[in-house]
């Protein structure tokens, strides 16, 4: 009897998540086809903090310089890079006179490194809009005009985009699809939009587009200098203050190679996975239990039904798999992820559980380093 009830609950939960995914698909609409801007074209400050980005910075800057939007400036801050980043930037400067290169100042105590770099950039920026973008992104030529169009036409103070994630190694292909799955399937972001419930607000830190006056009003990166999740923190702040913001599907506008190998994936996600729960250990444990129960429950029931020749249990587990597959299909097609990776989802979830456990350990021991800096010592005072 327990297995029957548990199977029905699993099916019901995944049905709810399928409905949530369909609703989110409407709210995560694309801004790719937004019409042209009327009137004067406001200046956009493209702000790129870089630290040891010799693999990525050239493609990022070149794609930025080829924007169809005419009125923009590009400021890049080299934050104490120890590789060839500065050399590449100087080469690009010879080709693109619009490129401005800044050298980062020493990191003050109490600041997360990236936020200090972004704060310095904001002090030099002149635009009506501040566009903070990571150095590992590659931009479609319509990116800026689409962002400005959305902000002007819909009176938005803050925009974030979920990009197409480029993957190379096997581990990247397993883990990175979890980002759109978490946002698209498990988070009812429309509750944040409609009912101003900040807990459901989400953004993506690779692409943060602010109206200048609003950025100043909330104190920008200075106001969140000790936080680990700039994207989620900003989204929650804008929701809390009743400001207008949106997270869009940006897969047609930009691509991102977030990480390049197992080590980068592990440490990249470990630095902030536990921080997402705001240090609430109970919520952290409940989410882990949920993942085990509802992602692996159908597999366990399927195996049980096969060994016991129970067609009823087999049918219930099959319904769960179909619902999960439909969710994955919607998300994967929206973000150009190959459908065959659906069959690796058990390995994906197991890997994610390992990363979250690692994140909890590094959070408690303050051992997490990212791009040569300890992440947590900026928070412990």
XYZ file of C-alpha atoms in Angstrom:
381
model
C 0.000 0.000 0.000
C 2.858 2.368 0.842
C 4.402 1.886 -2.610
C 1.081 2.688 -4.302
C 0.597 5.898 -2.318
C 4.225 6.918 -2.815
C 3.993 6.263 -6.571
C 0.818 8.336 -6.892
C 2.407 11.191 -4.931
C 5.453 11.110 -7.220
C 3.231 11.259 -10.316
C 1.201 14.112 -8.850
C 4.322 16.124 -7.930
C 5.832 15.715 -11.392
C 2.506 16.710 -12.949
C 2.646 19.935 -10.927
C 6.218 20.546 -12.068
C 5.197 19.945 -15.680
C 2.459 22.554 -15.311
C 4.955 24.905 -13.656
C 7.354 24.385 -16.561
C 4.669 25.309 -19.098
C 3.765 28.450 -17.146
C 7.428 29.397 -16.777
C 7.922 28.921 -20.503
C 5.459 31.762 -21.015
C 7.190 34.033 -18.475
C 10.688 33.102 -19.666
C 9.837 34.283 -23.150
C 12.608 35.410 -25.465
C 13.481 39.014 -26.222
C 15.102 38.074 -29.512
C 12.325 39.534 -31.678
C 11.579 42.744 -29.791
C 10.927 45.669 -32.132
C 13.291 48.572 -32.738
C 13.710 51.355 -30.213
C 11.940 54.633 -30.842
C 13.539 57.983 -30.099
C 17.035 58.622 -28.766
C 19.315 55.665 -28.156
C 20.536 55.688 -24.540
C 24.190 54.984 -23.805
C 24.880 51.467 -22.527
C 27.965 50.783 -20.429
C 29.163 47.224 -21.029
C 31.142 46.319 -17.902
C 33.364 43.229 -17.902
C 35.281 42.165 -14.767
C 38.116 39.768 -15.652
C 40.562 37.695 -13.660
C 42.702 35.071 -15.400
C 40.401 34.855 -18.435
C 42.939 34.309 -21.226
C 40.808 31.443 -22.592
C 37.664 33.536 -22.956
C 38.280 37.263 -23.075
C 39.045 37.623 -26.794
C 35.775 36.036 -27.965
C 33.807 38.040 -25.401
C 35.236 41.419 -26.416
C 35.098 40.782 -30.167
C 31.430 39.735 -29.984
C 30.671 42.805 -27.862
C 32.313 45.162 -30.329
C 30.235 43.744 -33.194
C 26.902 44.787 -31.681
C 24.319 46.363 -34.007
C 23.354 48.792 -31.246
C 25.465 51.900 -31.938
C 25.584 53.761 -28.627
C 27.670 51.832 -26.124
C 30.978 51.915 -24.288
C 33.032 48.917 -23.152
C 34.966 48.960 -19.887
C 37.062 45.961 -18.873
C 38.655 45.766 -15.434
C 41.648 43.457 -15.098
C 41.413 42.235 -11.513
C 45.033 41.250 -10.758
C 45.238 38.568 -13.477
C 48.367 36.406 -13.415
C 47.988 34.915 -16.914
C 48.013 36.543 -20.372
C 44.711 38.382 -19.924
C 46.304 41.850 -19.890
C 48.397 41.100 -22.983
C 45.292 40.020 -24.912
C 43.385 43.109 -23.774
C 46.159 45.398 -25.013
C 46.098 43.638 -28.384
C 42.332 44.151 -28.594
C 42.727 47.801 -27.614
C 44.810 48.392 -30.746
C 41.923 47.137 -32.877
C 39.008 48.616 -30.924
C 39.486 52.208 -29.771
C 36.174 52.035 -27.902
C 37.655 49.503 -25.475
C 38.677 50.974 -22.112
C 41.002 48.913 -19.900
C 41.083 49.498 -16.157
C 43.441 47.976 -13.610
C 41.777 46.741 -10.452
C 42.696 48.112 -7.058
C 43.561 45.955 -4.068
C 40.611 43.967 -2.734
C 39.353 45.523 0.532
C 38.421 43.328 3.460
C 34.756 42.360 3.514
C 34.273 42.250 -0.273
C 33.760 39.325 -2.634
C 36.335 39.761 -5.423
C 33.982 39.970 -8.412
C 31.747 42.498 -6.665
C 34.691 44.780 -5.914
C 35.662 44.668 -9.593
C 32.081 45.435 -10.669
C 31.874 48.274 -8.147
C 35.010 49.880 -9.592
C 33.588 49.539 -13.102
C 30.325 51.196 -12.083
C 32.260 54.221 -10.793
C 33.737 54.791 -14.256
C 30.629 53.989 -16.314
C 28.695 56.816 -17.972
C 25.716 55.005 -19.488
C 22.020 55.167 -18.700
C 22.230 51.385 -18.443
C 24.889 49.256 -16.762
C 25.422 45.889 -18.417
C 27.580 43.604 -16.268
C 28.601 40.534 -18.214
C 31.025 37.697 -17.485
C 34.136 37.285 -19.608
C 33.177 33.739 -20.609
C 30.131 34.868 -22.618
C 29.848 35.250 -26.410
C 27.210 37.674 -27.695
C 24.812 37.723 -30.607
C 24.961 41.044 -32.468
C 21.346 41.784 -31.406
C 22.028 41.411 -27.679
C 22.261 45.068 -26.680
C 19.399 46.285 -28.841
C 17.188 43.528 -27.414
C 18.073 44.410 -23.820
C 17.546 48.140 -24.309
C 14.281 47.529 -26.178
C 12.938 45.390 -23.347
C 13.998 47.892 -20.698
C 12.559 50.897 -22.544
C 9.312 49.346 -23.756
C 8.476 47.478 -20.546
C 9.966 50.017 -18.123
C 12.261 47.439 -16.535
C 14.839 48.357 -13.902
C 16.707 45.063 -14.054
C 17.059 42.279 -16.631
C 18.899 38.989 -16.470
C 19.246 36.353 -19.177
C 19.654 32.603 -19.047
C 22.205 31.864 -21.806
C 22.917 28.809 -23.875
C 25.544 26.876 -21.929
C 28.373 25.515 -24.068
C 29.787 22.231 -22.785
C 32.885 20.312 -23.734
C 33.785 17.634 -21.216
C 31.550 14.772 -20.158
C 31.079 16.184 -16.642
C 29.985 19.573 -17.990
C 27.356 17.893 -20.157
C 25.964 16.107 -17.100
C 25.925 18.973 -14.593
C 25.233 22.203 -16.501
C 21.722 21.249 -17.739
C 20.713 21.407 -14.076
C 20.853 25.212 -14.193
C 17.850 25.697 -16.538
C 16.094 22.690 -14.956
C 16.322 24.246 -11.498
C 15.105 27.636 -12.720
C 12.621 26.479 -15.354
C 11.046 23.483 -13.619
C 11.464 23.808 -9.862
C 11.044 27.565 -9.363
C 7.649 29.289 -9.869
C 9.198 32.625 -10.801
C 5.814 34.084 -11.768
C 4.953 34.169 -8.050
C 7.806 36.644 -7.604
C 6.538 38.734 -10.526
C 2.838 38.744 -9.646
C 2.741 38.456 -5.845
C 6.157 40.004 -5.069
C 7.318 36.952 -3.127
C 11.087 37.400 -3.120
C 11.919 33.807 -2.180
C 10.940 32.710 -5.711
C 12.977 35.415 -7.460
C 15.829 34.166 -9.646
C 18.463 35.672 -11.915
C 21.673 34.551 -13.633
C 24.890 36.302 -12.625
C 26.533 35.987 -16.032
C 24.239 38.698 -17.439
C 23.005 41.559 -15.232
C 21.463 44.610 -16.925
C 20.536 47.578 -14.701
C 18.959 50.959 -15.155
C 21.653 53.263 -13.786
C 19.452 55.281 -11.444
C 17.977 52.132 -9.903
C 21.413 50.544 -9.528
C 22.538 53.601 -7.572
C 19.355 53.604 -5.514
C 19.956 50.073 -4.200
C 23.714 50.754 -3.728
C 24.623 48.244 -6.434
C 27.366 45.737 -5.687
C 28.430 47.710 -2.642
C 25.084 46.849 -1.073
C 25.660 43.102 -1.503
C 29.450 43.037 -1.077
C 29.456 40.132 1.408
C 26.883 37.968 -0.371
C 27.848 34.942 -2.469
C 24.893 34.945 -4.878
C 24.780 38.303 -6.619
C 22.137 37.212 -9.127
C 19.600 35.802 -6.673
C 20.289 38.576 -4.149
C 19.603 41.298 -6.722
C 16.432 39.578 -7.953
C 15.140 39.309 -4.393
C 16.015 42.938 -3.662
C 14.126 44.181 -6.718
C 11.140 42.022 -5.778
C 11.215 43.227 -2.175
C 11.269 46.886 -3.237
C 8.482 46.407 -5.792
C 10.704 47.297 -8.757
C 10.214 45.967 -12.285
C 12.533 43.193 -13.410
C 12.558 40.079 -15.583
C 14.601 36.952 -16.215
C 14.434 36.026 -19.902
C 15.449 33.074 -22.010
C 18.584 34.389 -23.687
C 19.716 31.222 -25.479
C 19.442 32.916 -28.889
C 21.311 36.011 -27.750
C 24.377 34.723 -25.973
C 26.379 31.608 -25.243
C 28.597 30.829 -22.302
C 31.368 28.322 -21.615
C 31.108 28.516 -17.858
C 33.652 25.808 -17.021
C 36.161 23.677 -18.911
C 36.805 20.589 -16.779
C 35.738 18.567 -13.746
C 37.719 20.660 -11.270
C 36.258 23.955 -12.487
C 32.705 22.581 -12.367
C 33.206 21.203 -8.862
C 34.729 24.338 -7.360
C 32.573 26.701 -9.409
C 29.304 25.286 -8.083
C 30.664 24.394 -4.640
C 31.397 28.039 -3.908
C 27.713 28.994 -3.874
C 25.419 25.933 -3.964
C 24.884 25.878 -0.196
C 24.700 29.682 -0.065
C 21.498 29.466 -2.137
C 19.746 28.199 1.012
C 20.849 31.264 3.028
C 22.491 29.020 5.610
C 19.175 27.300 6.459
C 20.358 23.773 7.168
C 16.838 22.357 7.543
C 15.763 23.607 4.099
C 19.031 22.270 2.712
C 18.288 18.777 4.097
C 14.666 18.874 2.908
C 15.752 19.704 -0.650
C 18.257 16.848 -0.618
C 15.569 14.447 0.608
C 13.179 15.719 -2.050
C 15.717 15.092 -4.821
C 16.405 11.573 -3.611
C 12.703 10.738 -3.221
C 11.274 12.244 -6.394
C 14.147 11.806 -8.843
C 15.153 8.312 -7.752
C 11.745 7.114 -6.539
C 10.538 6.187 -10.056
C 13.747 4.220 -10.676
C 13.426 2.291 -7.418
C 9.757 1.520 -8.066
C 10.546 0.445 -11.634
C 13.199 -2.008 -10.435
C 10.867 -3.288 -7.716
C 8.028 -3.808 -10.223
C 10.273 -5.765 -12.602
C 11.550 -8.117 -9.923
C 8.042 -8.646 -8.545
C 6.265 -8.792 -11.933
C 3.853 -6.056 -10.831
C 2.357 -4.319 -13.852
C 0.553 -1.735 -11.693
C 3.762 -0.450 -10.081
C 5.475 -0.588 -13.460
C 2.737 1.592 -14.998
C 2.981 4.188 -12.230
C 6.751 4.431 -12.563
C 6.369 4.722 -16.338
C 3.944 7.639 -15.926
C 6.520 9.393 -13.722
C 9.245 8.879 -16.325
C 7.004 10.273 -19.065
C 6.259 13.395 -17.012
C 9.955 13.914 -16.244
C 10.832 13.410 -19.902
C 8.253 15.980 -21.034
C 9.734 18.516 -18.624
C 13.247 17.832 -19.851
C 12.110 18.007 -23.469
C 10.594 21.472 -23.017
C 13.669 22.794 -21.230
C 16.270 21.129 -23.425
C 14.633 22.342 -26.645
C 14.505 25.898 -25.280
C 18.206 25.943 -24.393
C 19.669 23.856 -27.231
C 20.562 20.867 -25.052
C 20.616 17.471 -26.746
C 17.627 15.329 -25.787
C 19.695 12.196 -25.212
C 21.138 13.662 -22.024
C 17.772 13.027 -20.396
C 18.804 9.413 -19.889
C 21.754 10.562 -17.789
C 19.594 12.403 -15.280
C 20.223 9.900 -12.421
C 23.984 10.502 -12.778
C 23.283 14.227 -13.043
C 21.319 14.320 -9.786
C 23.870 12.140 -7.972
C 26.659 14.456 -9.113
C 24.677 17.491 -7.999
C 24.109 15.951 -4.562
C 27.851 15.424 -4.286
C 28.529 19.036 -5.264
C 26.022 20.362 -2.730
C 27.566 18.192 0.002
C 30.974 19.571 -0.989
C 29.545 23.090 -0.887
C 28.257 22.560 2.646
C 31.676 21.302 3.748
C 33.581 24.196 2.186
C 31.081 26.691 3.602
C 31.540 25.367 7.123
C 35.327 25.073 6.866
C 35.929 28.245 4.784
C 38.156 26.267 2.412
C 36.617 27.216 -0.932
C 38.994 28.959 -3.338
C 37.968 30.302 -6.734
C 40.357 31.900 -9.255
C 43.063 31.976 -6.599
C 41.040 33.616 -3.813
C 39.340 32.274 -0.732
C 35.629 32.915 -1.238
C 34.352 32.781 2.315
C 36.934 34.835 4.183
C 35.301 37.966 2.733
C 32.175 37.145 4.715
C 33.605 36.134 8.069
C 34.283 39.239 10.098
